[in-house]
mmCIF file of C-alpha atoms and ligand atoms in Angstrom:
data_model
loop_
_atom_site.group_PDB
_atom_site.id
_atom_site.type_symbol
_atom_site.label_atom_id
_atom_site.label_comp_id
_atom_site.label_asym_id
_atom_site.label_seq_id
_atom_site.Cartn_x
_atom_site.Cartn_y
_atom_site.Cartn_z
ATOM 1 C CA MET A 1 0.000 0.000 0.000
ATOM 2 C CA ASP A 2 1.415 3.432 -0.909
ATOM 3 C CA VAL A 3 1.883 6.359 1.462
ATOM 4 C CA ALA A 4 -1.071 8.374 0.117
ATOM 5 C CA HIS A 5 -3.480 5.492 0.738
ATOM 6 C CA THR A 6 -2.013 4.802 4.173
ATOM 7 C CA LYS A 7 -2.492 8.456 5.159
ATOM 8 C CA ALA A 8 -6.088 8.456 3.914
ATOM 9 C CA PHE A 9 -6.983 5.352 5.916
ATOM 10 C CA GLN A 10 -5.213 6.721 8.978
ATOM 11 C CA GLN A 11 -7.286 9.905 8.806
ATOM 12 C CA LYS A 12 -10.443 7.865 8.332
ATOM 13 C CA LEU A 13 -9.660 5.660 11.334
ATOM 14 C CA GLU A 14 -8.747 8.622 13.527
ATOM 15 C CA GLY A 15 -12.009 10.322 12.556
ATOM 16 C CA GLN A 16 -13.987 7.186 13.408
ATOM 17 C CA ARG A 17 -12.134 6.895 16.705
ATOM 18 C CA ALA A 18 -12.974 10.497 17.670
ATOM 19 C CA ASP A 19 -16.642 10.004 16.720
ATOM 20 C CA LEU A 20 -16.825 6.799 18.730
ATOM 21 C CA LEU A 21 -15.252 8.380 21.817
ATOM 22 C CA ALA A 22 -17.717 11.287 21.616
ATOM 23 C CA GLN A 23 -20.578 8.806 21.225
ATOM 24 C CA ILE A 24 -19.419 6.754 24.226
ATOM 25 C CA ALA A 25 -19.124 9.883 26.383
ATOM 26 C CA GLN A 26 -22.610 10.993 25.348
ATOM 27 C CA GLN A 27 -24.153 7.564 25.933
ATOM 28 C CA ARG A 28 -22.494 7.143 29.327
ATOM 29 C CA GLY A 29 -23.948 10.466 30.448
ATOM 30 C CA GLY A 30 -27.355 9.698 28.963
ATOM 31 C CA THR A 31 -27.602 6.153 30.278
ATOM 32 C CA ALA A 32 -26.425 7.108 33.760
ATOM 33 C CA SER A 33 -29.062 9.802 34.107
ATOM 34 C CA ARG A 34 -31.764 7.429 32.806
ATOM 35 C CA ALA A 35 -30.674 4.876 35.413
ATOM 36 C CA ASP A 36 -30.850 7.556 38.106
ATOM 37 C CA MET A 37 -34.313 8.581 36.962
ATOM 38 C CA ALA A 38 -35.458 4.959 37.030
ATOM 39 C CA ALA A 39 -33.999 4.494 40.499
ATOM 40 C CA GLU A 40 -35.827 7.579 41.713
ATOM 41 C CA HIS A 41 -39.058 6.666 39.969
ATOM 42 C CA PHE A 42 -39.126 3.137 41.357
ATOM 43 C CA ALA A 43 -37.652 3.992 44.765
ATOM 44 C CA HIS A 44 -40.885 3.123 46.544
ATOM 45 C CA ASN A 45 -41.886 0.356 44.197
ATOM 46 C CA GLU A 46 -41.301 -3.331 44.857
ATOM 47 C CA ASP A 47 -40.118 -3.843 41.277
ATOM 48 C CA SER A 48 -37.370 -1.222 41.646
ATOM 49 C CA ASP A 49 -34.465 -3.661 41.633
ATOM 50 C CA ALA A 50 -35.567 -5.252 38.361
ATOM 51 C CA GLN A 51 -36.029 -1.892 36.630
ATOM 52 C CA VAL A 52 -32.677 -0.514 37.677
ATOM 53 C CA SER A 53 -30.780 -3.653 36.756
ATOM 54 C CA THR A 54 -32.339 -3.549 33.256
ATOM 55 C CA ALA A 55 -31.015 -0.005 32.795
ATOM 56 C CA ARG A 56 -27.585 -1.132 33.985
ATOM 57 C CA ASP A 57 -27.590 -4.178 31.704
ATOM 58 C CA LEU A 58 -28.376 -1.904 28.768
ATOM 59 C CA GLU A 59 -25.534 0.427 29.680
ATOM 60 C CA PHE A 60 -23.168 -2.528 29.952
ATOM 61 C CA ALA A 61 -24.229 -3.906 26.552
ATOM 62 C CA ILE A 62 -23.688 -0.522 24.853
ATOM 63 C CA ASN A 63 -20.266 -0.114 26.430
ATOM 64 C CA GLU A 64 -19.188 -3.618 25.504
ATOM 65 C CA HIS A 65 -20.130 -3.129 21.834
ATOM 66 C CA GLU A 66 -18.382 0.231 21.592
ATOM 67 C CA THR A 67 -15.327 -0.952 23.476
ATOM 68 C CA ALA A 68 -14.935 -3.790 20.958
ATOM 69 C CA GLU A 69 -15.261 -1.329 18.058
ATOM 70 C CA LEU A 70 -12.729 1.013 19.619
ATOM 71 C CA GLY A 71 -10.354 -1.923 20.075
ATOM 72 C CA ALA A 72 -10.674 -2.813 16.371
ATOM 73 C CA ILE A 73 -9.892 0.789 15.358
ATOM 74 C CA ASP A 74 -6.900 0.966 17.720
ATOM 75 C CA ALA A 75 -5.605 -2.348 16.356
ATOM 76 C CA ALA A 76 -5.921 -1.023 12.786
ATOM 77 C CA LEU A 77 -4.008 2.155 13.714
ATOM 78 C CA MET A 78 -1.299 -0.023 15.255
ATOM 79 C CA ARG A 79 -1.091 -2.073 12.038
ATOM 80 C CA LEU A 80 -0.731 1.202 10.096
ATOM 81 C CA THR A 81 2.204 2.197 12.315
ATOM 82 C CA ALA A 82 3.753 -1.264 12.023
ATOM 83 C CA GLY A 83 3.333 -1.245 8.242
ATOM 84 C CA THR A 84 1.165 -4.379 8.171
ATOM 85 C CA TYR A 85 -2.104 -2.529 7.532
ATOM 86 C CA GLY A 86 -4.066 -3.855 4.552
ATOM 87 C CA HIS A 87 -2.805 -7.411 5.035
ATOM 88 C CA CYS A 88 -4.973 -10.164 6.480
ATOM 89 C CA ILE A 89 -3.859 -10.964 10.055
ATOM 90 C CA ASP A 90 -4.583 -14.653 9.457
ATOM 91 C CA CYS A 91 -3.260 -15.510 5.979
ATOM 92 C CA GLY A 92 -1.310 -12.358 5.065
ATOM 93 C CA ALA A 93 -3.250 -11.787 1.826
ATOM 94 C CA THR A 94 -3.725 -8.192 0.665
ATOM 95 C CA ILE A 95 -7.135 -6.866 1.678
ATOM 96 C CA PRO A 96 -8.697 -5.056 -1.320
ATOM 97 C CA ASN A 97 -8.982 -1.269 -0.985
ATOM 98 C CA ALA A 98 -12.729 -1.526 -1.639
ATOM 99 C CA ARG A 99 -13.086 -3.611 1.526
ATOM 100 C CA LEU A 100 -10.905 -1.210 3.533
ATOM 101 C CA ASN A 101 -12.926 1.739 2.270
ATOM 102 C CA ALA A 102 -16.104 0.099 3.537
ATOM 103 C CA ALA A 103 -14.500 -1.083 6.782
ATOM 104 C CA PRO A 104 -11.172 0.664 7.519
ATOM 105 C CA ASP A 105 -10.727 -1.443 10.668
ATOM 106 C CA ALA A 106 -11.008 -4.758 8.763
ATOM 107 C CA ALA A 107 -8.269 -7.078 10.027
ATOM 108 C CA ARG A 108 -8.941 -10.060 7.763
ATOM 109 C CA CYS A 109 -9.611 -10.801 4.116
ATOM 110 C CA ILE A 110 -13.193 -11.799 3.341
ATOM 111 C CA GLY A 111 -12.363 -15.528 3.290
ATOM 112 C CA CYS A 112 -10.743 -15.510 6.744
ATOM 113 C CA GLN A 113 -13.441 -13.192 8.118
ATOM 114 C CA GLU A 114 -16.102 -15.700 7.066
ATOM 115 C CA LYS A 115 -14.182 -18.549 8.670
ATOM 116 C CA THR A 116 -13.831 -16.553 11.900
ATOM 117 C CA GLU A 117 -17.536 -15.777 11.972
ATOM 118 C CA HIS A 118 -18.381 -19.446 11.436
ATOM 119 C CA ASN A 119 -16.122 -20.449 14.328
ATOM 120 C CA HIS A 120 -17.664 -17.836 16.616
ATOM 121 C CA PRO A 121 -21.306 -17.552 15.674
HETATM 122 ZN ZN1 LIG B 1 -7.017 -14.091 5.045
#
């Protein structure tokens, strides 16, 4: 991959990373205040524990998804620095630019990605 392409993908990944961090910050604030509201609303209700734990489960699920995405972006930025970006981490094949344009944090070629998804449904 040439320098111009590498730079373009790096900018794309850094943009995605910034967006994701902003989104996480916003969601953490939003979810926390919803959980507080629920706690207050159900404070004198026998179902309060169930309601609050649902809000917390939701917050946990959101964080887990975004943390995984952030990890994929960070890993891609590390591959850019190491000079291995654009190569499949499993078989070493070149990942087509079209695939990287659609998913700049793609770590595998389509064949290996499919195998991975079959192994971990
Ligand atoms: Zn591969």
